[in-house]
Amino acid sequence: MKTIATAVAAAIFATSASAATLSHDADDFTGTKTPAFGTLADPVATFFIDQGVDYSWGNVEGVFADGAEGALCGINGSNSCDLVTDVDGRIVVAGTTTQGLTSSIIVEAGYAAAGSLTLSVFDVNMNLITSAVNGSPAGPNGRQTMSIDLSGSNDIAFWSVSGADSYGVNYVEIGTPVSVGAVPLPAGLPLIATGMAAFAVARRRNKA
């Protein structure tokens, strides 16, 4: 059974990797690790912007040793990595701090109980789009994952992980971000705009 589960997880991540994606692992952070339940050493901030995520937005994040792996933790108001403060990020155009948008995100987090963590994604106006809870399959570090796929609709601008259990975020994978201006308007909007312009012209003529 374990072999089957491992194969399923590998197939899902292989499929994701075949699409245009960017990913980062907390172990890639080269700053000083923060002790679990200790005072922040080095903030993650813009360290992962080459991978399309800016952690200088929203809560402050640090990286702590989650067993043999590194994990992102939210930093609370007392400047401590308490393992329950939300971890959040802003989608950016890779290598910049320019606001970006993506259509998919996978977050691996451990070791919280299944269903106790929630991944939420938001649009550019911070409206909640949808959410997902942690469970199978396991991610690259063997922890549970949460995933959201908007089927090619690049609407995700921000994301956050909140929990009813202690946790750390080990791995994040997103669809390669596009700039906000690169997202096309719905097909009907130009027609609506044309109709509104014609209506305005007609009203001006009637008033004349």
Tab-separated table of C-alpha atoms in Angstrom:
chain	number	residue	atom	x	y	z
A	1	MET	CA	0.000	0.000	0.000
A	2	LYS	CA	2.866	2.393	0.850
A	3	THR	CA	4.416	1.722	-2.564
A	4	ILE	CA	1.123	2.558	-4.305
A	5	ALA	CA	0.711	5.798	-2.309
A	6	THR	CA	4.273	6.832	-3.105
A	7	ALA	CA	3.718	6.146	-6.791
A	8	VAL	CA	0.518	8.213	-6.811
A	9	ALA	CA	2.270	11.147	-5.114
A	10	ALA	CA	5.167	10.939	-7.559
A	11	ALA	CA	2.770	10.910	-10.513
A	12	ILE	CA	0.930	14.009	-9.276
A	13	PHE	CA	4.115	16.012	-8.726
A	14	ALA	CA	5.571	14.809	-12.031
A	15	THR	CA	2.437	16.014	-13.837
A	16	SER	CA	2.697	19.368	-12.081
A	17	ALA	CA	6.377	19.659	-12.909
A	18	SER	CA	5.684	19.033	-16.598
A	19	ALA	CA	3.623	22.234	-16.687
A	20	ALA	CA	5.303	25.649	-16.366
A	21	THR	CA	5.904	25.884	-12.618
A	22	LEU	CA	8.248	27.474	-10.107
A	23	SER	CA	9.014	25.913	-6.741
A	24	HIS	CA	11.066	26.502	-3.629
A	25	ASP	CA	11.992	24.481	-0.562
A	26	ALA	CA	12.543	26.113	2.818
A	27	ASP	CA	15.906	24.315	2.968
A	28	ASP	CA	17.093	26.564	0.119
A	29	PHE	CA	17.055	29.579	2.463
A	30	THR	CA	20.642	30.623	3.210
A	31	GLY	CA	19.911	32.931	6.127
A	32	THR	CA	20.228	31.960	9.779
A	33	LYS	CA	17.568	29.509	10.931
A	34	THR	CA	15.213	30.643	13.669
A	35	PRO	CA	14.778	28.292	16.648
A	36	ALA	CA	11.301	26.768	16.894
A	37	PHE	CA	9.420	28.827	19.514
A	38	GLY	CA	12.418	31.192	19.575
A	39	THR	CA	13.132	34.756	18.467
A	40	LEU	CA	13.390	35.489	14.740
A	41	ALA	CA	16.966	35.264	13.448
A	42	ASP	CA	16.683	36.256	9.776
A	43	PRO	CA	13.440	37.105	7.922
A	44	VAL	CA	12.771	35.333	4.629
A	45	ALA	CA	11.479	38.580	3.045
A	46	THR	CA	12.278	38.658	-0.703
A	47	PHE	CA	14.638	35.659	-0.698
A	48	PHE	CA	12.328	33.568	-2.906
A	49	ILE	CA	11.227	36.184	-5.459
A	50	ASP	CA	13.141	34.307	-8.179
A	51	GLN	CA	10.635	31.531	-7.529
A	52	GLY	CA	7.676	33.928	-7.736
A	53	VAL	CA	6.835	34.425	-4.041
A	54	ASP	CA	7.458	37.542	-1.944
A	55	TYR	CA	7.380	36.901	1.820
A	56	SER	CA	7.961	40.552	2.735
A	57	TRP	CA	4.200	41.051	2.275
A	58	GLY	CA	1.812	40.324	5.151
A	59	ASN	CA	3.267	38.446	8.115
A	60	VAL	CA	7.004	38.109	8.670
A	61	GLU	CA	8.368	34.608	8.045
A	62	GLY	CA	11.463	32.807	9.287
A	63	VAL	CA	12.856	29.324	8.633
A	64	PHE	CA	13.266	26.777	11.427
A	65	ALA	CA	14.558	23.193	11.591
A	66	ASP	CA	11.535	20.902	11.156
A	67	GLY	CA	13.238	17.620	11.992
A	68	ALA	CA	15.786	17.037	9.245
A	69	GLU	CA	14.053	19.550	6.962
A	70	GLY	CA	13.726	23.315	6.992
A	71	ALA	CA	10.275	24.895	7.230
A	72	LEU	CA	8.802	28.377	7.017
A	73	CYS	CA	7.075	29.681	10.123
A	74	GLY	CA	5.007	32.780	10.719
A	75	ILE	CA	6.448	35.281	13.202
A	76	ASN	CA	4.048	36.587	15.834
A	77	GLY	CA	3.778	40.044	17.367
A	78	SER	CA	6.416	39.116	19.963
A	79	ASN	CA	8.931	38.394	17.160
A	80	SER	CA	8.730	34.675	17.871
A	81	CYS	CA	8.385	31.623	15.608
A	82	ASP	CA	5.395	30.116	17.426
A	83	LEU	CA	4.427	27.539	14.723
A	84	VAL	CA	0.803	28.719	14.676
A	85	THR	CA	1.000	32.223	13.160
A	86	ASP	CA	-0.094	32.248	9.511
A	87	VAL	CA	2.487	31.795	6.774
A	88	ASP	CA	1.552	33.973	3.798
A	89	GLY	CA	3.014	35.146	0.523
A	90	ARG	CA	2.445	37.448	-2.417
A	91	ILE	CA	2.718	36.172	-5.988
A	92	VAL	CA	5.255	38.187	-7.990
A	93	VAL	CA	6.680	38.122	-11.493
A	94	ALA	CA	9.782	35.938	-11.086
A	95	GLY	CA	12.894	37.854	-10.092
A	96	THR	CA	11.007	41.067	-9.291
A	97	THR	CA	8.680	42.520	-6.681
A	98	THR	CA	6.082	43.315	-9.359
A	99	GLN	CA	2.641	41.942	-8.528
A	100	GLY	CA	2.010	38.692	-10.361
A	101	LEU	CA	-0.839	36.242	-10.791
A	102	THR	CA	-0.920	32.461	-10.977
A	103	SER	CA	-3.517	29.781	-11.549
A	104	SER	CA	-2.219	27.057	-9.228
A	105	ILE	CA	-0.413	26.468	-5.956
A	106	ILE	CA	0.746	23.443	-3.970
A	107	VAL	CA	1.923	23.844	-0.375
A	108	GLU	CA	3.569	21.087	1.665
A	109	ALA	CA	3.383	21.503	5.445
A	110	GLY	CA	4.063	19.280	8.444
A	111	TYR	CA	3.423	17.787	10.876
A	112	ALA	CA	-0.130	18.943	11.569
A	113	ALA	CA	-3.066	16.535	11.702
A	114	ALA	CA	-4.921	15.963	8.432
A	115	GLY	CA	-7.598	18.587	7.857
A	116	SER	CA	-6.198	20.978	10.479
A	117	LEU	CA	-4.464	23.377	8.067
A	118	THR	CA	-6.143	25.614	5.501
A	119	LEU	CA	-4.583	27.047	2.349
A	120	SER	CA	-6.491	30.129	1.189
A	121	VAL	CA	-5.932	32.057	-2.042
A	122	PHE	CA	-6.978	35.638	-2.812
A	123	ASP	CA	-7.309	37.872	-5.858
A	124	VAL	CA	-5.602	41.261	-6.345
A	125	ASN	CA	-8.325	42.935	-4.267
A	126	MET	CA	-7.774	40.454	-1.415
A	127	ASN	CA	-11.107	38.750	-2.056
A	128	LEU	CA	-11.060	35.086	-1.054
A	129	ILE	CA	-11.184	32.853	-4.134
A	130	THR	CA	-11.181	29.402	-2.535
A	131	SER	CA	-9.420	27.256	0.057
A	132	ALA	CA	-8.203	23.694	0.646
A	133	VAL	CA	-7.131	21.620	3.663
A	134	ASN	CA	-4.063	19.449	4.184
A	135	GLY	CA	-4.036	15.742	3.357
A	136	SER	CA	-2.733	13.279	0.772
A	137	PRO	CA	-0.585	13.044	-1.255
A	138	ALA	CA	2.709	13.630	0.516
A	139	GLY	CA	5.065	16.264	-0.859
A	140	PRO	CA	8.785	16.014	-1.648
A	141	ASN	CA	9.655	16.075	2.073
A	142	GLY	CA	7.098	13.454	3.058
A	143	ARG	CA	4.637	15.901	4.631
A	144	GLN	CA	0.985	16.416	3.713
A	145	THR	CA	0.014	18.853	0.986
A	146	MET	CA	-2.705	21.342	0.091
A	147	SER	CA	-3.348	22.223	-3.526
A	148	ILE	CA	-5.524	24.606	-5.525
A	149	ASP	CA	-5.776	24.633	-9.320
A	150	LEU	CA	-7.933	27.214	-11.095
A	151	SER	CA	-7.557	25.411	-14.437
A	152	GLY	CA	-5.476	28.058	-16.161
A	153	SER	CA	-7.315	31.073	-14.748
A	154	ASN	CA	-4.565	33.374	-13.438
A	155	ASP	CA	-6.442	34.947	-10.544
A	156	ILE	CA	-4.298	34.083	-7.502
A	157	ALA	CA	-2.392	37.115	-6.208
A	158	PHE	CA	-1.901	36.226	-2.534
A	159	TRP	CA	-2.035	33.083	-0.399
A	160	SER	CA	-1.930	32.106	3.246
A	161	VAL	CA	-1.791	28.995	5.406
A	162	SER	CA	-3.599	29.041	8.739
A	163	GLY	CA	-3.933	26.217	11.210
A	164	ALA	CA	-5.597	24.714	14.233
A	165	ASP	CA	-2.372	22.755	14.862
A	166	SER	CA	1.318	23.670	14.894
A	167	TYR	CA	3.069	23.445	11.526
A	168	GLY	CA	5.796	24.647	9.207
A	169	VAL	CA	5.702	25.094	5.425
A	170	ASN	CA	8.370	22.949	3.766
A	171	TYR	CA	7.722	23.417	0.057
A	172	VAL	CA	5.728	25.694	-2.258
A	173	GLU	CA	5.047	25.217	-5.964
A	174	ILE	CA	3.133	27.658	-8.174
A	175	GLY	CA	2.235	27.998	-11.811
A	176	THR	CA	4.698	30.429	-13.398
A	177	PRO	CA	3.295	33.898	-12.599
A	178	VAL	CA	2.191	36.381	-15.230
A	179	SER	CA	1.987	40.139	-14.736
A	180	VAL	CA	-1.369	41.621	-13.821
A	181	GLY	CA	-1.564	43.402	-17.194
A	182	ALA	CA	-1.019	40.128	-19.054
A	183	VAL	CA	-4.321	38.657	-17.865
A	184	PRO	CA	-6.879	39.074	-20.681
A	185	LEU	CA	-10.272	40.592	-20.031
A	186	PRO	CA	-13.266	38.264	-20.306
A	187	ALA	CA	-14.373	38.031	-23.937
A	188	GLY	CA	-17.652	39.828	-23.317
A	189	LEU	CA	-16.186	42.932	-21.688
A	190	PRO	CA	-15.026	44.699	-24.874
A	191	LEU	CA	-18.513	44.245	-26.337
A	192	ILE	CA	-20.081	45.600	-23.177
A	193	ALA	CA	-17.729	48.599	-23.249
A	194	THR	CA	-18.566	49.251	-26.916
A	195	GLY	CA	-22.270	49.083	-26.148
A	196	MET	CA	-21.926	51.482	-23.220
A	197	ALA	CA	-19.985	53.958	-25.389
A	198	ALA	CA	-22.663	53.819	-28.097
A	199	PHE	CA	-25.349	54.327	-25.464
A	200	ALA	CA	-23.521	57.399	-24.117
A	201	VAL	CA	-23.214	58.901	-27.629
A	202	ALA	CA	-26.935	58.331	-28.266
A	203	ARG	CA	-27.829	60.060	-24.993
A	204	ARG	CA	-25.693	63.086	-25.875
A	205	ARG	CA	-27.395	63.330	-29.300
A	206	ASN	CA	-30.855	63.127	-27.738
A	207	LYS	CA	-29.977	65.892	-25.283
A	208	ALA	CA	-28.726	68.059	-28.149
